[in-house]
Coordinates of C-alpha atoms in Angstrom, one line a residue:
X1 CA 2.7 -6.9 -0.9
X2 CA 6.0 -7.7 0.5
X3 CA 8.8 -4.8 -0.5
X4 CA 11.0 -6.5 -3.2
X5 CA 14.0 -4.9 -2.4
X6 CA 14.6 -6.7 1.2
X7 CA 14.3 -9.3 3.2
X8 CA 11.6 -8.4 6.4
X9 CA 12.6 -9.1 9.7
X10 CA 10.5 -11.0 11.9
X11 CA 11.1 -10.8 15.7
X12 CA 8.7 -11.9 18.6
X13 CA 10.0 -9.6 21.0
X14 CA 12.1 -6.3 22.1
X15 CA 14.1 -7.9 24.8
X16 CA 17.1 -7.7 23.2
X17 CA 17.5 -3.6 23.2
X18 CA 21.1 -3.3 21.5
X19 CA 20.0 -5.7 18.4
X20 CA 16.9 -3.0 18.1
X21 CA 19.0 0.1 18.4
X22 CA 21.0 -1.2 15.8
X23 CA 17.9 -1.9 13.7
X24 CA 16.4 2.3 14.6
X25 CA 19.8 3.8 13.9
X26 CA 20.3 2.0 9.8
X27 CA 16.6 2.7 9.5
X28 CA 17.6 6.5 10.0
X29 CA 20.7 6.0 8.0
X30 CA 19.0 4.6 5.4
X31 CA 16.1 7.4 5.5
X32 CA 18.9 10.4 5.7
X33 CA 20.6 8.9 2.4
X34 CA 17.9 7.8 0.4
X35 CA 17.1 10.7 -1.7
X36 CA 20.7 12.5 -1.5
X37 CA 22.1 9.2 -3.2
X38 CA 20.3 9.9 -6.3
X39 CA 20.2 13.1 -6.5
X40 CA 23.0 14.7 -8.9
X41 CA 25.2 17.0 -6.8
X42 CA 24.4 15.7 -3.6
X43 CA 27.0 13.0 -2.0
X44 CA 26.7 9.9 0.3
X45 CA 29.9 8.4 1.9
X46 CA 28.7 5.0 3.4
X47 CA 31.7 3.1 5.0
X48 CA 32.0 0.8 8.0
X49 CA 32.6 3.7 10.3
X50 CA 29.3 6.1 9.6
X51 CA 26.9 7.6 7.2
X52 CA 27.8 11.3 5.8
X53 CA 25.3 12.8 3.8
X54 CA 26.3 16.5 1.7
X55 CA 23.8 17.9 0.1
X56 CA 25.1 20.8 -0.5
X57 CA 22.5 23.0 1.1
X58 CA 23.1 25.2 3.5
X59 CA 20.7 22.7 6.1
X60 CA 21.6 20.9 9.0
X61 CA 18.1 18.9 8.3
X62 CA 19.7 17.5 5.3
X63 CA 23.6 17.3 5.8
X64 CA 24.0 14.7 8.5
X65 CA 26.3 12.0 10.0
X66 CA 24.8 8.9 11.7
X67 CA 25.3 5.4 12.2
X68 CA 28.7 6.3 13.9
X69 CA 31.2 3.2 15.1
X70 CA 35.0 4.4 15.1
X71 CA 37.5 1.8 16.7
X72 CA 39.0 3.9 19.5
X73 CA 42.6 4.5 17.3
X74 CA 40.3 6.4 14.4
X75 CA 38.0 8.1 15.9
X76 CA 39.9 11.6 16.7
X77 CA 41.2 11.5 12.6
X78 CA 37.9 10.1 11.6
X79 CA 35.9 13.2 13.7
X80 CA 38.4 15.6 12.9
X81 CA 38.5 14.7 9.0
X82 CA 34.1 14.8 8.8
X83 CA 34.0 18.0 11.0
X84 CA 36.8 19.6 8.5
X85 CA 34.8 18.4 5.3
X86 CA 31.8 20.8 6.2
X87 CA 33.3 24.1 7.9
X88 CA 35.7 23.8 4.9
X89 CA 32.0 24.1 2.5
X90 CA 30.8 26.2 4.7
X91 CA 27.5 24.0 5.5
X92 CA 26.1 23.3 8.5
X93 CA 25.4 19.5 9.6
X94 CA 23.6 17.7 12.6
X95 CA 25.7 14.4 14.1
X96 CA 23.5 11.9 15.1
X97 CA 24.9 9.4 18.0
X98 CA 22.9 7.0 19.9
X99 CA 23.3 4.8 22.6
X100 CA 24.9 1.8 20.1
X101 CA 27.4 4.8 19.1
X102 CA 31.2 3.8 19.4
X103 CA 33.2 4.7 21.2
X104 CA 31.1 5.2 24.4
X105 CA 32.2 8.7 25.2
X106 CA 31.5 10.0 21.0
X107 CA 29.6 12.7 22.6
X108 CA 32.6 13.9 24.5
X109 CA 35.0 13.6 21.6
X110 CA 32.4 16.1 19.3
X111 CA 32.3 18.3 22.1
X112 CA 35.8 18.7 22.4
X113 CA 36.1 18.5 18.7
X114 CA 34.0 22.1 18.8
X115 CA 30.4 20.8 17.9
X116 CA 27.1 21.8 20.0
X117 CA 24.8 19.6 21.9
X118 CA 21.5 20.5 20.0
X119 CA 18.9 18.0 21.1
X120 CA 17.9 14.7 22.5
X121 CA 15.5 11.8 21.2
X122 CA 14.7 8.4 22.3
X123 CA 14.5 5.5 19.8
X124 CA 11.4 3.6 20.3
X125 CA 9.9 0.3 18.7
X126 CA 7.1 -1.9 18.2
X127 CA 5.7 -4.9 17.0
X128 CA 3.0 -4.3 14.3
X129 CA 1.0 -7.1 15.7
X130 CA 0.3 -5.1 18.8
X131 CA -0.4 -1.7 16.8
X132 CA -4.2 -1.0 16.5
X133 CA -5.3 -1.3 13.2
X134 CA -6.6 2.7 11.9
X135 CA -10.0 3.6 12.3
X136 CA -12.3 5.0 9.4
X137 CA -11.2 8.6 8.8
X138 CA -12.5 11.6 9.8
X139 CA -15.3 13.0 7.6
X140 CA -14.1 15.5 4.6
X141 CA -10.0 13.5 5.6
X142 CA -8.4 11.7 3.2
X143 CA -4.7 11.0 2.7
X144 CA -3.2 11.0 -0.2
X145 CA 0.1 8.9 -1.4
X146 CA 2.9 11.1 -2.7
X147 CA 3.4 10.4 -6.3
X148 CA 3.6 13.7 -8.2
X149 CA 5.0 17.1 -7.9
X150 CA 1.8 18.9 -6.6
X151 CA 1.2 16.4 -3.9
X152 CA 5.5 16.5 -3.3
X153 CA 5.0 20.7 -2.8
X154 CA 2.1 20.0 -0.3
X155 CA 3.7 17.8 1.3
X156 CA 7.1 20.5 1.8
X157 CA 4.7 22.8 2.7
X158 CA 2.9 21.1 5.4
X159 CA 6.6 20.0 7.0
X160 CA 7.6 23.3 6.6
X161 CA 5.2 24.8 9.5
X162 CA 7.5 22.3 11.7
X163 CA 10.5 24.2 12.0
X164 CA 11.0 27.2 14.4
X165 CA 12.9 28.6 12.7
X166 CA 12.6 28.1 9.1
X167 CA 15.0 25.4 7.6
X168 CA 14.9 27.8 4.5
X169 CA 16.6 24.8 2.4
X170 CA 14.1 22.4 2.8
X171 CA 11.0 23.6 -0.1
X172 CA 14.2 23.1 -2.4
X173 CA 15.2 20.3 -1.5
X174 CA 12.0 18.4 -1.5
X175 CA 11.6 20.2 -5.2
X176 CA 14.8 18.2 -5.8
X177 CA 12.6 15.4 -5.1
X178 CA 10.0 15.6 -6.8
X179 CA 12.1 15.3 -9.5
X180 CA 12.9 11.5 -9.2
X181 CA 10.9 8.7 -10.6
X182 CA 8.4 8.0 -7.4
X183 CA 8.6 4.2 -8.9
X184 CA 5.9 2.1 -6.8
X185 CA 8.7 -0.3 -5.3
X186 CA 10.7 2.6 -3.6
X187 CA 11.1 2.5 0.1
X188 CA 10.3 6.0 0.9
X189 CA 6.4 6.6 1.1
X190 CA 5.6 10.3 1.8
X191 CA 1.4 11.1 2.9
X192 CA -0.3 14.2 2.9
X193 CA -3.3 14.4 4.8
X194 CA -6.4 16.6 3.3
X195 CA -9.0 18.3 4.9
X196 CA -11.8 19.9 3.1
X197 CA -9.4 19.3 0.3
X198 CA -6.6 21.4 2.3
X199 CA -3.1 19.9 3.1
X200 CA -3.2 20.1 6.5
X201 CA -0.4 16.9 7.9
X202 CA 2.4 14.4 6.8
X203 CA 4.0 11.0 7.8
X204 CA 6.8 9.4 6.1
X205 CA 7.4 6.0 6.0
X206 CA 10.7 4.3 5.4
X207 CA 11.0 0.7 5.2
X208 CA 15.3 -0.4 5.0
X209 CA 17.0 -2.9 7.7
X210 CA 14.0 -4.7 7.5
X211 CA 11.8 -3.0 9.3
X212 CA 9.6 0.2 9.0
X213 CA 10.8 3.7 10.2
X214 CA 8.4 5.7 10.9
X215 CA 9.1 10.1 10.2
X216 CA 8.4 13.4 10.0
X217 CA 4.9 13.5 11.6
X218 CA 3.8 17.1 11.3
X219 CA 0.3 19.1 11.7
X220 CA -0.2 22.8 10.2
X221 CA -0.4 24.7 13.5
X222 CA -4.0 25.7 12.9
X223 CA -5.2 21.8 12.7
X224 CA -3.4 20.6 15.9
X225 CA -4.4 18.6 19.1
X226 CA -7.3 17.3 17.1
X227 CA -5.6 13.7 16.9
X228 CA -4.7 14.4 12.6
X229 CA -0.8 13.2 14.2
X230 CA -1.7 10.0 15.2
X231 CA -4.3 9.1 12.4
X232 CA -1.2 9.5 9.7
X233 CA 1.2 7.6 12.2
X234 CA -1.3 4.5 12.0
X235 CA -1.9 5.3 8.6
X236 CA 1.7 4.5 7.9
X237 CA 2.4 1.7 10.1
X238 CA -0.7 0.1 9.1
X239 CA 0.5 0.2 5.3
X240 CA 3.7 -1.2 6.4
X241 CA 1.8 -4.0 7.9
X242 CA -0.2 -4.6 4.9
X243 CA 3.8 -4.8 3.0
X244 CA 4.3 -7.8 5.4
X245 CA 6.5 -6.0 8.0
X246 CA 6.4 -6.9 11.5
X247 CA 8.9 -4.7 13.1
X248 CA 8.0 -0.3 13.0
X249 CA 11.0 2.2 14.3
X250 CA 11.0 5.8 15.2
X251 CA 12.6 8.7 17.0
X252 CA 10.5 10.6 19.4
X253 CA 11.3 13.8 21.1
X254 CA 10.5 14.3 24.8
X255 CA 7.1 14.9 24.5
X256 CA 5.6 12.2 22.2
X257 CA 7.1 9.6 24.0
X258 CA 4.2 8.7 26.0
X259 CA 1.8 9.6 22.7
X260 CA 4.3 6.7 21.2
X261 CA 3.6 4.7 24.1
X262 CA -0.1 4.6 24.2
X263 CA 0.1 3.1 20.2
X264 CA 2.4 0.3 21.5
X265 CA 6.0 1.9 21.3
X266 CA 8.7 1.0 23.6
X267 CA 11.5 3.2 24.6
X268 CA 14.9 1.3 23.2
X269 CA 17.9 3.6 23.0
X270 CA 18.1 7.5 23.3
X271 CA 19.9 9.5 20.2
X272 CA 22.0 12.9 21.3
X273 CA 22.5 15.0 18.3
X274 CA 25.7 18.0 18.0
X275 CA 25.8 21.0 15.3
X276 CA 28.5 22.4 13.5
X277 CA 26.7 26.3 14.4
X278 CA 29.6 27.6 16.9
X279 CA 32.4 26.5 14.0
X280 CA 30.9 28.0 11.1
X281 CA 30.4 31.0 13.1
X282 CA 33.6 31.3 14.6
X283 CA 35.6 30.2 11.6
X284 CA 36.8 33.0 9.8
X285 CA 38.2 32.8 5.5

């Protein structure tokens, strides 16, 4: 069943790398602001420049910027003005930049703007075609489709156990959540994997731009290394393929790359992310 609220992109290749860094970076975009645009309270500004997302929790998981391209006269205001909107609330927030980020040298100007360099992720892509298609699950597994409140509190408590340390925001936010009409046609699709009937891993699947982003892919500590991380990753992009996409996205830290890689992922862009932690700490009211 193709997703009725896009068209799907079809490509035959990856060759061109800036056309599919553009295509991981509004995937994320669209992921980040998804549930914060309709959620009362919470605030989306969506212009040509970049994506803001306010929450209002005190989370730099969930208040985020991406999807950042300033002409070179704006940027300075343009950082200045989002920096100021936060340390003013007094939330923290996570900048996302990646390699199709203008100007160039936007990691300089947040540095000298005050924010931290936190981390770094490469985009990666891949053409469903070449993805193997999931084998029969493990005995006593089954994953379940998020559609209800119960299954929406395992699933915030299975990402949870992927945070050192605690992003003490994020059980509320995802009660938040649960909250919303899970209407079948949405493109957020949230999986919780069961093992003797426990929660025990997650995967979230976003499908916007046209292709299908793939997210949060988390193991209880307990249940880890025995392969439960790769099983929900095809689970997801094999559901995507069934929805008639061809295209799957995702942002892999340093050490899944070559996991990424083995499922038919290819290394496209990297994405540098800067906190507001040394501002809010230094800032004084």
């Amino acid at each position: 069943m193709v997703n009725p609220l896009e068209s799907i992109l079809r490509l035959d290749d990856l060759n061109d790398r800036n056309a599919v860094a553009m295509l991981i970076e509004s995937n994320a975009a669209g992921k980040v602001a998804y549930y914060a645009s309709h959620i009362r309270g919470m605030i989306v500004m969506h212009d040509n420049s970049n994506v803001t997302v306010d929450t209002g929790l005190c989370s730099e998981t969930f208040n985020c910027v991406v999807a950042s391209h300033f002409s070179g006269h704006k940027v300075d205001f343009e950082v200045t003005r989002t920096i100021d909107h936060f340390v003013r609330k007094r939330l923290p927030f996570a900048w996302w930049i990646s390699s199709f980020s203008a100007p160039e040298n936007l990691g300089d100007v947040l540095t000298r703007a005050g924010l931290h360099f936190s981390e770094k992720d490469v985009g990666m892509a891949a053409l469903l075609k070449d993805v193997a298609i999931p084998e029969p699950l493990p005995k006593n597994f089954q994953i379940h489709a998020v559609n209800n409140a119960r299954e929406m509190e395992n699933f915030a408590n299975v990402l949870d156990t992927l945070f050192d340390p605690k992003d003490t925001e994020l059980k509320k936010y995802y009660h938040m959540v649960a909250s919303l009409n899970m209407r079948q046609e949405r493109p957020m699709h949230l999986f919780v994997g069961h093992f003797m009937n426990k929660p025990i891993c997650c995967s979230v699947l976003f499908l916007g731009s046209g292709v299908a982003g793939i997210y949060d892919i988390g193991t209880k500590p307990e249940a880890r290394r025995k392969g439960y991380g790769t099983i929900m990753t095809l689970h997801a992009l094999n559901f995507a393929r069934e929805m008639g996409y061809h295209v799957a996205t995702l942002q892999a830290s340093t050490d899944g790359i070559e996991l990424y890689k083995k499922l038919g992922f290819q290394e496209i862009c990297e994405f540098h992310v800067y906190n507001n932690k040394d501002l809010l700490h230094r800032k004084k009211f």
